PDB file of C-alpha atoms in Angstrom:
ATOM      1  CA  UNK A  14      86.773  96.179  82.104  1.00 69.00           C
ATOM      2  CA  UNK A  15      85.501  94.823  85.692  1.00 75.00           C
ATOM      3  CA  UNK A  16      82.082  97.121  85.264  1.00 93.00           C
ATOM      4  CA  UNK A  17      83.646  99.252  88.310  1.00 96.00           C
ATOM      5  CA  UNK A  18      85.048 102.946  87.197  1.00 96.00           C
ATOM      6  CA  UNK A  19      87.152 104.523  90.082  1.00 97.00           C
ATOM      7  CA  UNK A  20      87.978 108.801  89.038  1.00 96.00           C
ATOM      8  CA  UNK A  21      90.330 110.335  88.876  1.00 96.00           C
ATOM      9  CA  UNK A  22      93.255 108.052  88.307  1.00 95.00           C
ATOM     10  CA  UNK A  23      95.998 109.837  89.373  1.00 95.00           C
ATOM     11  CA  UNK A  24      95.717 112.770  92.341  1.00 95.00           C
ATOM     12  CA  UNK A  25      98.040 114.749  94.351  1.00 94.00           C
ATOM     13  CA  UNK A  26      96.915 116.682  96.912  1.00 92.00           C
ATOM     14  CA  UNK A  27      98.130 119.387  99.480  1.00 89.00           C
ATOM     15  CA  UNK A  28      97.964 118.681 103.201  1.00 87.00           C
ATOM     16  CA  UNK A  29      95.029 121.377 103.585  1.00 86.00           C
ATOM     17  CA  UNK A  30      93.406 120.166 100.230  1.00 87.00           C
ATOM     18  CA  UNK A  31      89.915 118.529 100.195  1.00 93.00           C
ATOM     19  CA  UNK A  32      89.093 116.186  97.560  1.00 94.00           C
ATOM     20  CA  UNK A  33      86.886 113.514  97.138  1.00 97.00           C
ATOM     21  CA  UNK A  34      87.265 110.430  94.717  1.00 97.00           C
ATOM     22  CA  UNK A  35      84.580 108.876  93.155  1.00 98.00           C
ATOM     23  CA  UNK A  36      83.634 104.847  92.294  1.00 98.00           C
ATOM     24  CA  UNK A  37      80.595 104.310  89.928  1.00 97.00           C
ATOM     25  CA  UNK A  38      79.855  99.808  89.674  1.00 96.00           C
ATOM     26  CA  UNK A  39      77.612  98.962  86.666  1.00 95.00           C
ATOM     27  CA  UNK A  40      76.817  94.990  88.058  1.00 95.00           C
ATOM     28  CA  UNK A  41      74.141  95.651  89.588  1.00 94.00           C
ATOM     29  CA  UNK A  42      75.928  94.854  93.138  1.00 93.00           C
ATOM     30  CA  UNK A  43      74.500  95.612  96.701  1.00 91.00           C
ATOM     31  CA  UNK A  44      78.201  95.869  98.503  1.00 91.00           C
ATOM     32  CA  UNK A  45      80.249  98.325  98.154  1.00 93.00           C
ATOM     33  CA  UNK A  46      83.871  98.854  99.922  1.00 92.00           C
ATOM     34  CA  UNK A  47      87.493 101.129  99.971  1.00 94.00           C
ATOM     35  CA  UNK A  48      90.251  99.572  99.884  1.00 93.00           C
ATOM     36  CA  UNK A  49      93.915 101.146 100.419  1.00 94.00           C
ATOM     37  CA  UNK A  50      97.204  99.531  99.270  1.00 92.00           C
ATOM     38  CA  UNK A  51      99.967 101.356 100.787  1.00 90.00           C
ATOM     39  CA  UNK A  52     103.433 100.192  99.460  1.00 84.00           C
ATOM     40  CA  UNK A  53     104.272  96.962 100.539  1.00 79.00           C
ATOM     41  CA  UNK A  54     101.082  96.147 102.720  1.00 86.00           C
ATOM     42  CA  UNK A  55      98.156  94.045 101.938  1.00 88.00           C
ATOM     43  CA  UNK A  56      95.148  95.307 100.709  1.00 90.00           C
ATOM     44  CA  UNK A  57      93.549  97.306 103.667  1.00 90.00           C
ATOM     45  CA  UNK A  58      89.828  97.147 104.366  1.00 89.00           C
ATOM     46  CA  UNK A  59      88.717 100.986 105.537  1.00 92.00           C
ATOM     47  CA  UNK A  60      84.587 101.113 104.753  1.00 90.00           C
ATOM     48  CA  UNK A  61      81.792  98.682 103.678  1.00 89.00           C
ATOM     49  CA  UNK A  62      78.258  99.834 102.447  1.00 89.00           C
ATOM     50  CA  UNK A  63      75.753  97.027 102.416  1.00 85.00           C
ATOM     51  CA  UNK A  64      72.664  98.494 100.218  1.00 79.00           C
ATOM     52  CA  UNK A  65      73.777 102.016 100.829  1.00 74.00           C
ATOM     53  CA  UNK A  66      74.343 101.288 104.761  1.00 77.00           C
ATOM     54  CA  UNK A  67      77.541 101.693 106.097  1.00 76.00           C
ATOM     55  CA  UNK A  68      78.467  98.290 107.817  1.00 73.00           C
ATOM     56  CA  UNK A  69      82.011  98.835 109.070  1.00 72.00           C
ATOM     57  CA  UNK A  70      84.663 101.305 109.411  1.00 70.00           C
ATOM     58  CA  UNK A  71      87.995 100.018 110.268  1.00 71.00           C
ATOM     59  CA  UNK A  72      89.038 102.675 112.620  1.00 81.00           C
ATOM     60  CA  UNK A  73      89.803 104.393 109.620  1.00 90.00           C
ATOM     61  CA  UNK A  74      90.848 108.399 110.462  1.00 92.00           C
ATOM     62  CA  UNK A  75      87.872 110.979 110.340  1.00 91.00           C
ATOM     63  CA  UNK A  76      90.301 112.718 107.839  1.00 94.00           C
ATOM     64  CA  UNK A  77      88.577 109.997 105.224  1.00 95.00           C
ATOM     65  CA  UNK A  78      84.561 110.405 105.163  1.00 93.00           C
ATOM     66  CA  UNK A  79      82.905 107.801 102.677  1.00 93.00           C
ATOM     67  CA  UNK A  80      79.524 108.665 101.723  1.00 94.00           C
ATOM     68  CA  UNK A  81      76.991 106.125  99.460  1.00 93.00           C
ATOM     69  CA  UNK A  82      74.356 108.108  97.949  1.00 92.00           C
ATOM     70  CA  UNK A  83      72.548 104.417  96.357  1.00 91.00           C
ATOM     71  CA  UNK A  84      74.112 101.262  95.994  1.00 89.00           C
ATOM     72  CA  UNK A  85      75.689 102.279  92.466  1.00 94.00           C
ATOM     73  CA  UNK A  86      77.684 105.104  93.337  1.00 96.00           C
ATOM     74  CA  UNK A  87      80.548 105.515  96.308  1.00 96.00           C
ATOM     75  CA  UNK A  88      82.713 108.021  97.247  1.00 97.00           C
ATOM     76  CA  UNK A  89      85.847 108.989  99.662  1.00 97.00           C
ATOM     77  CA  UNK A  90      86.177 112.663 100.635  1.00 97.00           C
ATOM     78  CA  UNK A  91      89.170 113.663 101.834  1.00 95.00           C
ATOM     79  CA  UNK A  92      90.319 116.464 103.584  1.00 93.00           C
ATOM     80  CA  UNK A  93      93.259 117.803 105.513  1.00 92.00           C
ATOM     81  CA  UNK A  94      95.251 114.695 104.667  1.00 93.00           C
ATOM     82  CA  UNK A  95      98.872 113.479 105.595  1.00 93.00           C
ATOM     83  CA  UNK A  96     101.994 112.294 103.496  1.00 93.00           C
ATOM     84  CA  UNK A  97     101.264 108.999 104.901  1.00 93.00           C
ATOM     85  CA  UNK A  98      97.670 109.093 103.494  1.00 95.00           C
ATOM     86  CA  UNK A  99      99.517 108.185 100.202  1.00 95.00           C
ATOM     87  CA  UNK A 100      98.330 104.634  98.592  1.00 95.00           C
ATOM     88  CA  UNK A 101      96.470 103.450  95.530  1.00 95.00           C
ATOM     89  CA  UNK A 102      92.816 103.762  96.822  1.00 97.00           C
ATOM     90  CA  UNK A 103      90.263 100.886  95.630  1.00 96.00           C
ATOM     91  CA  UNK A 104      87.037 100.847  95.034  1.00 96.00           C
ATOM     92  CA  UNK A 105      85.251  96.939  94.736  1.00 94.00           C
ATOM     93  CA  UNK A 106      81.830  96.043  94.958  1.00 93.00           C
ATOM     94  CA  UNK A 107      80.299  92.216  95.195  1.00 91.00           C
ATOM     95  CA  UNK A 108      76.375  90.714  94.950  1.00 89.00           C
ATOM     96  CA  UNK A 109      76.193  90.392  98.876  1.00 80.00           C
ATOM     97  CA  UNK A 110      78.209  91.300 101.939  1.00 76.00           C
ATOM     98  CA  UNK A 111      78.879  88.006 103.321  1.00 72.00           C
ATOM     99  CA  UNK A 112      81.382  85.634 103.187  1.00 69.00           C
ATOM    100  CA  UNK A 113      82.772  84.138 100.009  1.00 70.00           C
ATOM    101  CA  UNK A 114      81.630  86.424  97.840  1.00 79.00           C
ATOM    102  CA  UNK A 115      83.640  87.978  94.879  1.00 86.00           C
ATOM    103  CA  UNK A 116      85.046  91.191  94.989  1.00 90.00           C
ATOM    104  CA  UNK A 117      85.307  93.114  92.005  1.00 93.00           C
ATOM    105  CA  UNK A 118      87.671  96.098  91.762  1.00 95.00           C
ATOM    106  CA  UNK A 119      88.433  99.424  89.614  1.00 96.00           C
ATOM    107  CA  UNK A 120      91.879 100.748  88.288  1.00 95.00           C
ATOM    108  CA  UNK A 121      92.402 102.458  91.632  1.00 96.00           C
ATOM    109  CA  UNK A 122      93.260 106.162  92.110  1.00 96.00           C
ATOM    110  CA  UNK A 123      96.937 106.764  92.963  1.00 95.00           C
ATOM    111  CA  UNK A 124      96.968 109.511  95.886  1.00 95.00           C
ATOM    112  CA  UNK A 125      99.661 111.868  96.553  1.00 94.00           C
ATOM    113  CA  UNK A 126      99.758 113.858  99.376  1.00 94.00           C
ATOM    114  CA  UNK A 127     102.473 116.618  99.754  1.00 91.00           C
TER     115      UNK A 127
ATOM    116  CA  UNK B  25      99.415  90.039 113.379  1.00 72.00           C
ATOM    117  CA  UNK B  26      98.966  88.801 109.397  1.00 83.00           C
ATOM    118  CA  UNK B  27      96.318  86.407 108.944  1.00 91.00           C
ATOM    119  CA  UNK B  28      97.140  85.606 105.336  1.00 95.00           C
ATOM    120  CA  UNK B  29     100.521  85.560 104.379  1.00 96.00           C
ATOM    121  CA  UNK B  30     102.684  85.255 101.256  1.00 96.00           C
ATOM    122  CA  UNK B  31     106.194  85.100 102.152  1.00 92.00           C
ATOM    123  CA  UNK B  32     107.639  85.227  98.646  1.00 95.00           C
ATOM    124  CA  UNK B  33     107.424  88.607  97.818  1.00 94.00           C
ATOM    125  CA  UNK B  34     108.623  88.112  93.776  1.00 96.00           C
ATOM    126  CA  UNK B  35     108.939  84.896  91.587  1.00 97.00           C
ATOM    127  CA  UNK B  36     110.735  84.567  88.168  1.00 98.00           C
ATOM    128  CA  UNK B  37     109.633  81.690  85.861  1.00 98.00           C
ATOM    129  CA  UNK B  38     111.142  80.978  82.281  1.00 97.00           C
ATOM    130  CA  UNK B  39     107.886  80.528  79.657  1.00 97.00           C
ATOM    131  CA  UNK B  40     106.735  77.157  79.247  1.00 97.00           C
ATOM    132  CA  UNK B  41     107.355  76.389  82.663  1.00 97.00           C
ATOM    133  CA  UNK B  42     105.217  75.558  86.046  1.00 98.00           C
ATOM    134  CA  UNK B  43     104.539  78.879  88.071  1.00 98.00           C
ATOM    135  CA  UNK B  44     103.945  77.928  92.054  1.00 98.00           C
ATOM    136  CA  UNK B  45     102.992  80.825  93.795  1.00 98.00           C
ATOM    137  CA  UNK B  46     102.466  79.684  98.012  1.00 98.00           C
ATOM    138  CA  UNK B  47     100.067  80.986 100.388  1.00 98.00           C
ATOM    139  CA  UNK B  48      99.771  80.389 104.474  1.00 98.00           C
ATOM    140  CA  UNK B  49      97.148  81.259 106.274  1.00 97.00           C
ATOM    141  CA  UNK B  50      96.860  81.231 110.315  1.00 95.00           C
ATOM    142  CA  UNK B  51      92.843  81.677 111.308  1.00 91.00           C
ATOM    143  CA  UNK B  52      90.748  78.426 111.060  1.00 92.00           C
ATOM    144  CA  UNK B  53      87.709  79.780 110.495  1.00 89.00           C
ATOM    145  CA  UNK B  54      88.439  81.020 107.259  1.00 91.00           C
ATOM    146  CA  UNK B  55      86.974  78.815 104.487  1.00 89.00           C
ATOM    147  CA  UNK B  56      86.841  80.460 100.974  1.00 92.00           C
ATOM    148  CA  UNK B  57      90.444  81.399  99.431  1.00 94.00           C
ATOM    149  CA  UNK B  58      90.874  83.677  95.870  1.00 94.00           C
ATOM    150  CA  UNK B  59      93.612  84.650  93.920  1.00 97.00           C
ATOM    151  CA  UNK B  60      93.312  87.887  92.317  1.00 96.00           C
ATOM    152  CA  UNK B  61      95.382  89.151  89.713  1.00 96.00           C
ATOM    153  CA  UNK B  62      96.841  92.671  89.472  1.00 94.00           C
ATOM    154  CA  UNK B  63      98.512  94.346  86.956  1.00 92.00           C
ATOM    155  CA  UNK B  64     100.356  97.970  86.914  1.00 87.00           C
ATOM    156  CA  UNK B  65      97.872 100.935  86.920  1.00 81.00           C
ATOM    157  CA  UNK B  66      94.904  98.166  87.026  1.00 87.00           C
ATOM    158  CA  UNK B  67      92.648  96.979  90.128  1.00 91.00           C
ATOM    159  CA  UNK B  68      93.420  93.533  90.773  1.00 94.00           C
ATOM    160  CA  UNK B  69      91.221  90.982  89.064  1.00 94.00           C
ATOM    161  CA  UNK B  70      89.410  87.718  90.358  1.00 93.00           C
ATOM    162  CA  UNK B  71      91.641  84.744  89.011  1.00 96.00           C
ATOM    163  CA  UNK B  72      89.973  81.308  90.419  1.00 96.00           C
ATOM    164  CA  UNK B  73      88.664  80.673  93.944  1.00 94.00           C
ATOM    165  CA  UNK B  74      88.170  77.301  96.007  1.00 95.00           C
ATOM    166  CA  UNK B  75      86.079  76.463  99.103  1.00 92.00           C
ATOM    167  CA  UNK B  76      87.443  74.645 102.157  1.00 92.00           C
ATOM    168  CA  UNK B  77      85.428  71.223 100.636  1.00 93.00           C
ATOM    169  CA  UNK B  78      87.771  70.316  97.887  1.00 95.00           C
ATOM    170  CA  UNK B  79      91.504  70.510  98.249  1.00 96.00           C
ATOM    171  CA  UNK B  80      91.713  71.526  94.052  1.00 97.00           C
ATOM    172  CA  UNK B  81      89.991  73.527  91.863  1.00 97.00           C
ATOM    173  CA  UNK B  82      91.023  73.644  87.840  1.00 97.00           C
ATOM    174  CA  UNK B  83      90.470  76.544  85.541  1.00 96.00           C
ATOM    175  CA  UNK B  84      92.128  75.951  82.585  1.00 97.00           C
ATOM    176  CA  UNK B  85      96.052  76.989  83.281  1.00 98.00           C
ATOM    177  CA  UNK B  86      95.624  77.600  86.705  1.00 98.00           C
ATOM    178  CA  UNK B  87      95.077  75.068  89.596  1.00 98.00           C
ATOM    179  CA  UNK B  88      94.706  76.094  93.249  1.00 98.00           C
ATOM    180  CA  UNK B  89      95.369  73.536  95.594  1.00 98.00           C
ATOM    181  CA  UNK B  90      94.188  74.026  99.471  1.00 98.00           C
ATOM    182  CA  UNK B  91      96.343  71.875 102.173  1.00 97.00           C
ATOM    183  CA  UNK B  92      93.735  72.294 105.084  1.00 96.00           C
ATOM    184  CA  UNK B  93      95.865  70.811 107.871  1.00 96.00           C
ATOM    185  CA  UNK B  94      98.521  72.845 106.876  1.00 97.00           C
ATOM    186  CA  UNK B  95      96.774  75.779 106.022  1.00 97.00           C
ATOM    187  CA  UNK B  96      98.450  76.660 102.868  1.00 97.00           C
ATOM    188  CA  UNK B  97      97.441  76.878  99.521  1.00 97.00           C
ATOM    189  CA  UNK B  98      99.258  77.196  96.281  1.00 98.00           C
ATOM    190  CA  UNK B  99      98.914  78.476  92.619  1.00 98.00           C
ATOM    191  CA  UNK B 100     100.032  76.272  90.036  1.00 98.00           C
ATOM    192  CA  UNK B 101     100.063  78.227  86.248  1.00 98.00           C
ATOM    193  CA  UNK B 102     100.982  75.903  83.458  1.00 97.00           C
ATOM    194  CA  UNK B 103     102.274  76.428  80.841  1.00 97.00           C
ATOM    195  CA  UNK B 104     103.540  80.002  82.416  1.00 98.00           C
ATOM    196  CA  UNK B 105     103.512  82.688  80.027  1.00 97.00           C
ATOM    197  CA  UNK B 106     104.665  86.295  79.786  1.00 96.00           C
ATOM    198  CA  UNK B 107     101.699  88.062  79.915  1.00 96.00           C
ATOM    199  CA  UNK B 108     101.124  85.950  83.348  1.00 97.00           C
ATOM    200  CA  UNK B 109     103.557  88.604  84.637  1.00 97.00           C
ATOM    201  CA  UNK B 110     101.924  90.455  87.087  1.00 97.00           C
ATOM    202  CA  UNK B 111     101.315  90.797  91.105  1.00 96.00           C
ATOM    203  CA  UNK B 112      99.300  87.420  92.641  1.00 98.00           C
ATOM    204  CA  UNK B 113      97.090  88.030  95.346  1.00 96.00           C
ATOM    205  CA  UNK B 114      96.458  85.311  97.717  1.00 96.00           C
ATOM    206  CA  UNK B 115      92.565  86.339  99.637  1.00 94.00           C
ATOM    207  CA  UNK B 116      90.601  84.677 102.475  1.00 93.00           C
ATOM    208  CA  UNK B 117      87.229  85.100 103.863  1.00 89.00           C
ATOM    209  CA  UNK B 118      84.842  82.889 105.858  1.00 82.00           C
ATOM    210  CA  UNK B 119      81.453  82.088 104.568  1.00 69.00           C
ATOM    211  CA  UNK B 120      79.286  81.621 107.255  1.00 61.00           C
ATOM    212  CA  UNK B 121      80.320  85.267 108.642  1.00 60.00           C
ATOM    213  CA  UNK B 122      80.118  88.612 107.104  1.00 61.00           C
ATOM    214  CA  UNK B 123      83.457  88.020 106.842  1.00 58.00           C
ATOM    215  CA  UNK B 124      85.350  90.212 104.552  1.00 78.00           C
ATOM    216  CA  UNK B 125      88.492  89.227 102.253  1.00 86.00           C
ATOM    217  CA  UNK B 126      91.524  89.336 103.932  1.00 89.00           C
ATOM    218  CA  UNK B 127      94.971  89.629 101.550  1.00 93.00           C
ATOM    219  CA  UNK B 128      98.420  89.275 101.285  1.00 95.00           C
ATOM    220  CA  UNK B 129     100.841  91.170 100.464  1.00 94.00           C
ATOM    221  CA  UNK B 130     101.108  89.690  96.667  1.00 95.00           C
ATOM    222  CA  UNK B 131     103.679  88.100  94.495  1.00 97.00           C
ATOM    223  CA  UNK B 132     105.124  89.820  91.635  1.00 96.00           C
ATOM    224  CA  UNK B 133     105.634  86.859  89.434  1.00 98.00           C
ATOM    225  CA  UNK B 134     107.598  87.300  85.996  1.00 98.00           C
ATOM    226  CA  UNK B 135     107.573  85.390  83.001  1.00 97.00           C
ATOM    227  CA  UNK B 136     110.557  85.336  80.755  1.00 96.00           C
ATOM    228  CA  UNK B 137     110.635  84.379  77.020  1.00 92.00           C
TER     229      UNK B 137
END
């Protein structure tokens, strides 16, 4: 148990679907970030919240909107998705956003999109 | 272009014997490495970490060692055991930036009995 709960674990979705997936920490952490592992890639940065700001977005589609309604809770709506949106979707959070910190990461939501 | 790379994309070890997983890395201002751990259906999970100061940091079974002018570091688990099995992250960042952790692509290790 890493004190970060990602639901739901397991999701597949149709192209014209909107869902949104949810990441609850229980540290007591200020960062926030998604992660996506596609098959066969390295982990994939998409959004950072710093203290419920949004610090960077790595040109991630519009298709994916994050929101970070206080530093506890994150989420990743989705909506009109493609096949190749499919990955395990993380959810970490660490003390700071800064270099050399610790990330620490939930179970991950497996994605389908069809 | 990869920044951090792992080239050995699976590793099989017999139990009781030294694991070396191998890391490269290619930008020079990066000066914090993790391992993370990840098994199936679980986030990965922090293993052991070491700054760009010391060239080995202990924890037990595992040993990181950083090569600086070669920009590589290695995981050394020993004894290796099977529930070591699982997908090795390699991770980078640079301290004195908000620099955020760049990975690899992982090594499945196995352990067999």
């Amino acid at each position: 148990e890493t004190g970060v709960t990602q639901t739901p674990r397991h999701l597949v979705m149709g192209m014209t679907n909107k869902k949104s997936l949810k990441c609850e920490q229980h540290l007591g952490h200020n960062a926030m970030y998604w992660y996506k592992q596609s098959a066969k890639k390295p982990l994939e940065l998409m959004f950072v919240y710093s203290l419920e700001e949004r610090v960077e977005n790595n040109s991630v589609p519009s298709r994916f909107s994050p929101e970070c309604p206080n530093s506890s809770h994150l989420f990743l709506h989705l909506h009109t998705l493609q096949p190749e949106d499919s990955a395990l979707y993380l959810c970490a959070s660490s003390q700071e956003k800064r270099g050399g910190e610790k990330l620490f990461f939930g179970s991950g939501t497996q994605l389908s999109v069809l | 272009d990869q920044q951090v790379k792992q080239n050995s994309p699976s590793l099989s070890v017999q139990e009781g014997r030294i694991s070396i997983l191998n890391c490269d890395y290619t930008n020079s201002m990066f000066d914090y490495f993790l391992w993370y751990k990840k098994y199936p259906a679980e986030g990965p999970t922090f293993l052991i970490s070491i700054s760009s100061i010391k060239d080995k940091n202990e924890d037990g079974r595992f040993t990181v060692f950083l090569n600086k002018s070669a920009k590589h570091l290695s995981l050394h688990i020993v004894p290796s055991q099977p529930g070591d099995s699982a997908v090795y992250f390699c991770a980078a960042s640079a301290m004195g930036s908000q620099g955020n952790l760049i990975f690899g692509k992982g090594t499945k290790l196995s352990v067999k009995p």
